């Protein structure tokens, strides 16, 4: 059985979430500094079987492409060169950061903890993955 991995790509850091082997539960895995993302994925893929990578697709409210899309396209090109056999799908990630912050509030995290951008990115990746599974 293989997992599904989701990425909330950012220019500084990227949130990573993964399913269990039965693809039923989405869990936050970590946050990785984006320049180290390919090497992180290489290491992860060598240890875990992954059949699909989901990459968030940031859009404006009106559906237009976000400015960060050019950086994601650059990453996707490098990813395809490094992992040509890996299947990649894009998932609309509108409002995932706001939903992540709300999740942190609902779970009782203090304001100082909610300022942790790495945690927001990890939760956002989990939300992307959950939306795909549903």
Tab-separated table of N, CA and C in Angstrom:
chain	number	residue	atom	x	y	z
A	1	UNK	N	0.839	-1.181	0.000
A	1	UNK	CA	0.000	0.000	0.000
A	1	UNK	C	0.885	1.245	0.000
A	2	UNK	N	0.442	2.250	-0.732
A	2	UNK	CA	1.229	3.473	-0.850
A	2	UNK	C	0.461	4.653	-0.272
A	3	UNK	N	1.201	5.663	0.093
A	3	UNK	CA	0.641	6.861	0.701
A	3	UNK	C	0.415	7.948	-0.353
A	4	UNK	N	-0.337	8.962	0.046
A	4	UNK	CA	-0.478	10.188	-0.730
A	4	UNK	C	0.168	11.288	0.096
A	5	UNK	N	0.983	12.095	-0.541
A	5	UNK	CA	1.692	13.182	0.135
A	5	UNK	C	1.165	14.504	-0.412
A	6	UNK	N	0.964	15.488	0.440
A	6	UNK	CA	0.492	16.811	0.014
A	6	UNK	C	1.495	17.881	0.411
A	7	UNK	N	1.646	18.865	-0.470
A	7	UNK	CA	2.567	19.967	-0.237
A	7	UNK	C	1.822	21.299	-0.294
A	8	UNK	N	2.016	22.108	0.735
A	8	UNK	CA	1.574	23.499	0.707
A	8	UNK	C	2.831	24.308	0.438
A	9	UNK	N	3.116	24.511	-0.840
A	9	UNK	CA	4.377	25.109	-1.284
A	9	UNK	C	4.432	26.592	-0.965
A	10	UNK	N	5.572	27.004	-0.428
A	10	UNK	CA	5.842	28.417	-0.181
A	10	UNK	C	7.263	28.730	-0.594
A	11	UNK	N	7.556	29.984	-0.838
A	11	UNK	CA	8.899	30.334	-1.287
A	11	UNK	C	9.938	30.148	-0.181
A	12	UNK	N	9.530	30.265	1.090
A	12	UNK	CA	10.463	30.084	2.208
A	12	UNK	C	10.395	28.683	2.800
A	13	UNK	N	9.174	28.196	3.011
A	13	UNK	CA	9.007	26.869	3.606
A	13	UNK	C	7.759	26.232	3.017
A	14	UNK	N	7.738	24.904	3.100
A	14	UNK	CA	6.652	24.126	2.520
A	14	UNK	C	6.088	23.182	3.572
A	15	UNK	N	4.789	23.239	3.758
A	15	UNK	CA	4.111	22.318	4.664
A	15	UNK	C	3.930	20.978	3.975
A	16	UNK	N	4.108	19.899	4.739
A	16	UNK	CA	4.005	18.545	4.193
A	16	UNK	C	3.024	17.745	5.044
A	17	UNK	N	2.105	17.062	4.368
A	17	UNK	CA	1.162	16.173	5.038
A	17	UNK	C	1.141	14.851	4.272
A	18	UNK	N	0.710	13.804	4.956
A	18	UNK	CA	0.728	12.476	4.346
A	18	UNK	C	-0.453	11.660	4.862
A	19	UNK	N	-0.885	10.701	4.043
A	19	UNK	CA	-1.935	9.791	4.492
A	19	UNK	C	-1.301	8.572	5.140
A	20	UNK	N	-2.144	7.808	5.806
A	20	UNK	CA	-1.725	6.486	6.252
A	20	UNK	C	-1.707	5.586	5.008
A	21	UNK	N	-1.254	4.347	5.156
A	21	UNK	CA	-1.141	3.459	3.997
A	21	UNK	C	-2.491	3.075	3.402
A	22	UNK	N	-3.557	3.167	4.181
A	22	UNK	CA	-4.895	2.858	3.671
A	22	UNK	C	-5.545	4.081	3.012
A	23	UNK	N	-4.866	5.203	3.066
A	23	UNK	CA	-5.324	6.465	2.474
A	23	UNK	C	-6.650	6.940	3.081
A	24	UNK	N	-6.782	6.761	4.368
A	24	UNK	CA	-8.011	7.173	5.046
A	24	UNK	C	-7.805	8.392	5.936
A	25	UNK	N	-6.603	8.544	6.497
A	25	UNK	CA	-6.339	9.594	7.468
A	25	UNK	C	-5.217	10.499	6.960
A	26	UNK	N	-5.471	11.799	6.981
A	26	UNK	CA	-4.459	12.788	6.610
A	26	UNK	C	-3.839	13.344	7.877
A	27	UNK	N	-2.515	13.376	7.916
A	27	UNK	CA	-1.802	13.888	9.084
A	27	UNK	C	-0.692	14.835	8.645
A	28	UNK	N	-0.501	15.885	9.417
A	28	UNK	CA	0.628	16.765	9.162
A	28	UNK	C	1.917	16.003	9.422
A	29	UNK	N	2.883	16.149	8.543
A	29	UNK	CA	4.163	15.458	8.692
A	29	UNK	C	5.224	16.407	9.235
A	30	UNK	N	5.437	17.518	8.531
A	30	UNK	CA	6.477	18.455	8.926
A	30	UNK	C	6.383	19.710	8.071
A	31	UNK	N	7.275	20.625	8.318
A	31	UNK	CA	7.485	21.783	7.451
A	31	UNK	C	8.953	21.775	7.077
A	32	UNK	N	9.224	21.985	5.796
A	32	UNK	CA	10.587	21.908	5.273
A	32	UNK	C	10.956	23.248	4.653
A	33	UNK	N	12.196	23.683	4.874
A	33	UNK	CA	12.673	24.870	4.175
A	33	UNK	C	12.643	24.549	2.694
A	34	UNK	N	12.002	25.392	1.901
A	34	UNK	CA	11.776	25.092	0.487
A	34	UNK	C	13.058	24.774	-0.287
A	35	UNK	N	14.176	25.469	-0.057
A	35	UNK	CA	15.386	25.086	-0.795
A	35	UNK	C	15.845	23.638	-0.526
A	36	UNK	N	15.413	23.053	0.592
A	36	UNK	CA	15.793	21.685	0.947
A	36	UNK	C	14.694	20.671	0.614
A	37	UNK	N	13.637	21.113	-0.068
A	37	UNK	CA	12.467	20.266	-0.287
A	37	UNK	C	12.754	19.047	-1.161
A	38	UNK	N	13.461	19.217	-2.260
A	38	UNK	CA	13.746	18.083	-3.154
A	38	UNK	C	14.552	17.019	-2.424
A	39	UNK	N	15.563	17.418	-1.663
A	39	UNK	CA	16.366	16.425	-0.934
A	39	UNK	C	15.536	15.759	0.163
A	40	UNK	N	14.640	16.522	0.819
A	40	UNK	CA	13.742	15.929	1.808
A	40	UNK	C	12.865	14.866	1.147
A	41	UNK	N	12.282	15.201	-0.002
A	41	UNK	CA	11.405	14.256	-0.702
A	41	UNK	C	12.169	13.023	-1.166
A	42	UNK	N	13.372	13.224	-1.635
A	42	UNK	CA	14.210	12.098	-2.066
A	42	UNK	C	14.414	11.122	-0.901
A	43	UNK	N	14.727	11.658	0.253
A	43	UNK	CA	14.918	10.836	1.442
A	43	UNK	C	13.611	10.151	1.849
A	44	UNK	N	12.512	10.907	1.839
A	44	UNK	CA	11.224	10.350	2.252
A	44	UNK	C	10.778	9.235	1.301
A	45	UNK	N	10.915	9.475	-0.008
A	45	UNK	CA	10.512	8.468	-0.992
A	45	UNK	C	11.353	7.195	-0.893
A	46	UNK	N	12.584	7.326	-0.407
A	46	UNK	CA	13.427	6.136	-0.258
A	46	UNK	C	12.984	5.275	0.925
A	47	UNK	N	12.269	5.880	1.871
A	47	UNK	CA	11.829	5.164	3.073
A	47	UNK	C	10.359	4.744	3.017
A	48	UNK	N	9.539	5.526	2.330
A	48	UNK	CA	8.094	5.284	2.294
A	48	UNK	C	7.616	5.182	0.850
A	49	UNK	N	6.643	4.334	0.635
A	49	UNK	CA	6.062	4.200	-0.694
A	49	UNK	C	4.980	5.266	-0.860
A	50	UNK	N	5.145	6.107	-1.862
A	50	UNK	CA	4.202	7.186	-2.148
A	50	UNK	C	3.742	7.027	-3.590
A	51	UNK	N	2.425	7.042	-3.802
A	51	UNK	CA	1.918	6.855	-5.160
A	51	UNK	C	1.473	8.155	-5.826
A	52	UNK	N	1.282	9.208	-5.019
A	52	UNK	CA	0.767	10.462	-5.557
A	52	UNK	C	1.225	11.616	-4.683
A	53	UNK	N	1.598	12.713	-5.337
A	53	UNK	CA	1.947	13.939	-4.627
A	53	UNK	C	0.950	15.010	-5.048
A	54	UNK	N	0.305	15.607	-4.065
A	54	UNK	CA	-0.621	16.711	-4.303
A	54	UNK	C	0.105	18.014	-4.024
A	55	UNK	N	-0.038	18.965	-4.925
A	55	UNK	CA	0.587	20.272	-4.742
A	55	UNK	C	-0.517	21.313	-4.783
A	56	UNK	N	-0.560	22.127	-3.750
A	56	UNK	CA	-1.576	23.164	-3.674
A	56	UNK	C	-1.505	24.112	-4.847
A	57	UNK	N	-2.677	24.515	-5.316
A	57	UNK	CA	-2.783	25.454	-6.432
A	57	UNK	C	-3.413	26.741	-5.913
A	58	UNK	N	-2.572	27.757	-5.642
A	58	UNK	CA	-3.103	29.002	-5.086
A	58	UNK	C	-3.820	29.820	-6.148
A	59	UNK	N	-5.011	30.257	-5.812
A	59	UNK	CA	-5.789	31.083	-6.739
A	59	UNK	C	-6.325	32.294	-5.996
A	60	UNK	N	-6.620	33.325	-6.746
A	60	UNK	CA	-7.268	34.512	-6.199
A	60	UNK	C	-8.743	34.186	-5.972
A	61	UNK	N	-9.443	35.044	-5.287
A	61	UNK	CA	-10.881	34.837	-5.044
A	61	UNK	C	-11.658	34.664	-6.346
A	62	UNK	N	-11.237	35.406	-7.384
A	62	UNK	CA	-11.952	35.351	-8.663
A	62	UNK	C	-11.526	34.164	-9.530
A	63	UNK	N	-10.639	33.318	-8.997
A	63	UNK	CA	-10.184	32.141	-9.738
A	63	UNK	C	-8.920	32.367	-10.549
A	64	UNK	N	-8.440	33.600	-10.597
A	64	UNK	CA	-7.207	33.903	-11.331
A	64	UNK	C	-6.011	33.270	-10.618
A	65	UNK	N	-4.971	33.020	-11.390
A	65	UNK	CA	-3.763	32.403	-10.853
A	65	UNK	C	-3.048	33.370	-9.914
A	66	UNK	N	-2.555	32.855	-8.808
A	66	UNK	CA	-1.831	33.650	-7.826
A	66	UNK	C	-0.414	33.953	-8.329
A	67	UNK	N	0.188	34.995	-7.764
A	67	UNK	CA	1.554	35.366	-8.137
A	67	UNK	C	2.565	34.274	-7.804
A	68	UNK	N	2.288	33.486	-6.778
A	68	UNK	CA	3.236	32.452	-6.367
A	68	UNK	C	3.250	31.254	-7.319
A	69	UNK	N	2.337	31.220	-8.263
A	69	UNK	CA	2.262	30.086	-9.188
A	69	UNK	C	3.545	29.921	-10.000
A	70	UNK	N	4.215	31.023	-10.347
A	70	UNK	CA	5.450	30.906	-11.124
A	70	UNK	C	6.526	30.140	-10.338
A	71	UNK	N	6.576	30.331	-9.024
A	71	UNK	CA	7.549	29.606	-8.196
A	71	UNK	C	7.176	28.124	-8.100
A	72	UNK	N	5.880	27.861	-8.036
A	72	UNK	CA	5.421	26.470	-7.983
A	72	UNK	C	5.742	25.766	-9.292
A	73	UNK	N	5.544	26.444	-10.412
A	73	UNK	CA	5.860	25.842	-11.712
A	73	UNK	C	7.354	25.515	-11.821
A	74	UNK	N	8.175	26.398	-11.287
A	74	UNK	CA	9.628	26.164	-11.252
A	74	UNK	C	9.937	24.903	-10.438
A	75	UNK	N	9.294	24.793	-9.269
A	75	UNK	CA	9.480	23.609	-8.431
A	75	UNK	C	8.994	22.346	-9.155
A	76	UNK	N	7.821	22.420	-9.779
A	76	UNK	CA	7.255	21.248	-10.457
A	76	UNK	C	8.162	20.751	-11.583
A	77	UNK	N	8.825	21.669	-12.247
A	77	UNK	CA	9.766	21.286	-13.307
A	77	UNK	C	10.938	20.499	-12.705
A	78	UNK	N	11.509	21.016	-11.614
A	78	UNK	CA	12.612	20.314	-10.937
A	78	UNK	C	12.144	18.964	-10.394
A	79	UNK	N	10.931	18.948	-9.840
A	79	UNK	CA	10.359	17.717	-9.288
A	79	UNK	C	10.231	16.651	-10.381
A	80	UNK	N	9.705	17.042	-11.537
A	80	UNK	CA	9.507	16.103	-12.649
A	80	UNK	C	10.833	15.558	-13.157
A	81	UNK	N	11.866	16.382	-13.134
A	81	UNK	CA	13.197	15.919	-13.559
A	81	UNK	C	13.767	14.911	-12.567
A	82	UNK	N	13.568	15.166	-11.292
A	82	UNK	CA	14.127	14.311	-10.235
A	82	UNK	C	13.305	13.043	-10.029
A	83	UNK	N	11.979	13.153	-10.142
A	83	UNK	CA	11.075	12.020	-9.888
A	83	UNK	C	10.125	11.831	-11.078
A	84	UNK	N	10.652	11.421	-12.230
A	84	UNK	CA	9.819	11.355	-13.441
A	84	UNK	C	8.654	10.367	-13.358
A	85	UNK	N	8.744	9.366	-12.500
A	85	UNK	CA	7.677	8.366	-12.395
A	85	UNK	C	6.567	8.762	-11.422
A	86	UNK	N	6.809	9.797	-10.632
A	86	UNK	CA	5.849	10.166	-9.586
A	86	UNK	C	4.683	10.958	-10.176
A	87	UNK	N	3.494	10.525	-9.856
A	87	UNK	CA	2.282	11.200	-10.310
A	87	UNK	C	2.048	12.437	-9.430
A	88	UNK	N	1.696	13.565	-10.070
A	88	UNK	CA	1.448	14.819	-9.365
A	88	UNK	C	0.075	15.343	-9.779
A	89	UNK	N	-0.684	15.800	-8.800
A	89	UNK	CA	-1.959	16.452	-9.068
A	89	UNK	C	-1.993	17.765	-8.321
A	90	UNK	N	-2.706	18.722	-8.883
A	90	UNK	CA	-2.869	20.025	-8.241
A	90	UNK	C	-4.224	20.067	-7.541
A	91	UNK	N	-4.269	20.750	-6.398
A	91	UNK	CA	-5.487	20.880	-5.609
A	91	UNK	C	-5.665	22.349	-5.234
A	92	UNK	N	-6.858	22.869	-5.452
A	92	UNK	CA	-7.169	24.253	-5.101
A	92	UNK	C	-6.917	24.448	-3.602
A	93	UNK	N	-6.115	25.444	-3.284
A	93	UNK	CA	-5.782	25.669	-1.874
A	93	UNK	C	-6.300	27.002	-1.356
A	94	UNK	N	-7.284	27.567	-2.026
A	94	UNK	CA	-7.849	28.832	-1.543
A	94	UNK	C	-8.355	28.680	-0.114
A	95	UNK	N	-8.012	29.637	0.709
A	95	UNK	CA	-8.477	29.753	2.101
A	95	UNK	C	-7.880	28.714	3.053
A	96	UNK	N	-6.934	27.879	2.610
A	96	UNK	CA	-6.400	26.873	3.533
A	96	UNK	C	-5.642	27.510	4.687
A	97	UNK	N	-4.944	28.607	4.468
A	97	UNK	CA	-4.219	29.257	5.563
A	97	UNK	C	-5.192	29.802	6.602
A	98	UNK	N	-6.290	30.397	6.139
A	98	UNK	CA	-7.291	30.904	7.085
A	98	UNK	C	-7.928	29.746	7.843
A	99	UNK	N	-8.204	28.661	7.147
A	99	UNK	CA	-8.781	27.489	7.803
A	99	UNK	C	-7.793	26.898	8.805
A	100	UNK	N	-6.501	26.926	8.475
A	100	UNK	CA	-5.483	26.397	9.384
A	100	UNK	C	-5.439	27.217	10.669
A	101	UNK	N	-5.475	28.536	10.542
A	101	UNK	CA	-5.467	29.399	11.726
A	101	UNK	C	-6.722	29.154	12.560
A	102	UNK	N	-7.868	29.008	11.901
A	102	UNK	CA	-9.107	28.742	12.634
A	102	UNK	C	-9.023	27.402	13.365
A	103	UNK	N	-8.403	26.410	12.727
A	103	UNK	CA	-8.210	25.106	13.360
A	103	UNK	C	-7.354	25.252	14.615
A	104	UNK	N	-6.330	26.100	14.535
A	104	UNK	CA	-5.464	26.329	15.684
A	104	UNK	C	-6.243	27.002	16.818
A	105	UNK	N	-7.094	27.960	16.463
A	105	UNK	CA	-7.923	28.641	17.461
A	105	UNK	C	-8.877	27.636	18.104
A	106	UNK	N	-9.540	26.843	17.260
A	106	UNK	CA	-10.518	25.870	17.754
A	106	UNK	C	-9.888	24.814	18.658
A	107	UNK	N	-8.607	24.522	18.414
A	107	UNK	CA	-7.947	23.506	19.240
A	107	UNK	C	-7.335	24.103	20.506
A	108	UNK	N	-7.527	25.408	20.702
A	108	UNK	CA	-7.114	26.027	21.957
A	108	UNK	C	-5.680	26.517	22.009
A	109	UNK	N	-5.006	26.625	20.866
A	109	UNK	CA	-3.632	27.126	20.895
A	109	UNK	C	-3.623	28.611	21.236
A	110	UNK	N	-2.655	28.996	22.019
A	110	UNK	CA	-2.519	30.389	22.420
A	110	UNK	C	-2.057	31.229	21.223
A	111	UNK	N	-2.255	32.540	21.334
A	111	UNK	CA	-1.932	33.462	20.239
A	111	UNK	C	-0.472	33.327	19.794
A	112	UNK	N	0.434	33.184	20.755
A	112	UNK	CA	1.858	33.053	20.430
A	112	UNK	C	2.100	31.797	19.586
A	113	UNK	N	1.440	30.694	19.922
A	113	UNK	CA	1.593	29.445	19.176
A	113	UNK	C	1.001	29.569	17.773
A	114	UNK	N	-0.054	30.358	17.637
A	114	UNK	CA	-0.705	30.527	16.334
A	114	UNK	C	0.132	31.362	15.379
A	115	UNK	N	1.133	32.067	15.897
A	115	UNK	CA	2.026	32.858	15.045
A	115	UNK	C	3.102	31.994	14.391
A	116	UNK	N	3.151	30.742	14.748
A	116	UNK	CA	4.138	29.808	14.194
A	116	UNK	C	3.760	29.491	12.747
A	117	UNK	N	4.414	30.181	11.796
A	117	UNK	CA	4.077	30.034	10.376
A	117	UNK	C	4.326	28.611	9.883
A	118	UNK	N	5.326	27.948	10.424
A	118	UNK	CA	5.617	26.571	10.009
A	118	UNK	C	4.447	25.654	10.350
A	119	UNK	N	3.860	25.846	11.510
A	119	UNK	CA	2.708	25.043	11.906
A	119	UNK	C	1.503	25.334	11.013
A	120	UNK	N	1.308	26.604	10.675
A	120	UNK	CA	0.221	26.973	9.762
A	120	UNK	C	0.403	26.263	8.422
A	121	UNK	N	1.637	26.232	7.908
A	121	UNK	CA	1.909	25.577	6.624
A	121	UNK	C	1.639	24.079	6.693
A	122	UNK	N	2.033	23.457	7.790
A	122	UNK	CA	1.807	22.018	7.957
A	122	UNK	C	0.310	21.709	8.031
A	123	UNK	N	-0.424	22.513	8.780
A	123	UNK	CA	-1.873	22.311	8.876
A	123	UNK	C	-2.531	22.580	7.524
A	124	UNK	N	-2.052	23.584	6.800
A	124	UNK	CA	-2.590	23.873	5.468
A	124	UNK	C	-2.395	22.686	4.530
A	125	UNK	N	-1.236	22.058	4.583
A	125	UNK	CA	-0.980	20.866	3.755
A	125	UNK	C	-1.948	19.749	4.133
A	126	UNK	N	-2.229	19.624	5.418
A	126	UNK	CA	-3.172	18.602	5.881
A	126	UNK	C	-4.579	18.889	5.355
A	127	UNK	N	-4.965	20.149	5.349
A	127	UNK	CA	-6.282	20.531	4.828
A	127	UNK	C	-6.365	20.237	3.330
A	128	UNK	N	-5.298	20.526	2.588
A	128	UNK	CA	-5.255	20.209	1.152
A	128	UNK	C	-5.466	18.711	0.952
A	129	UNK	N	-4.781	17.918	1.749
A	129	UNK	CA	-4.874	16.468	1.638
A	129	UNK	C	-6.269	15.969	2.020
A	130	UNK	N	-6.813	16.504	3.092
A	130	UNK	CA	-8.164	16.105	3.505
A	130	UNK	C	-9.191	16.436	2.451
A	131	UNK	N	-9.072	17.615	1.834
A	131	UNK	CA	-10.037	18.003	0.800
A	131	UNK	C	-9.954	17.059	-0.395
A	132	UNK	N	-8.768	16.597	-0.711
A	132	UNK	CA	-8.606	15.627	-1.810
A	132	UNK	C	-9.237	14.291	-1.456
A	133	UNK	N	-9.026	13.835	-0.223
A	133	UNK	CA	-9.568	12.536	0.191
A	133	UNK	C	-11.081	12.533	0.204
A	134	UNK	N	-11.699	13.684	0.549
A	134	UNK	CA	-13.167	13.751	0.596
A	134	UNK	C	-13.712	13.961	-0.795
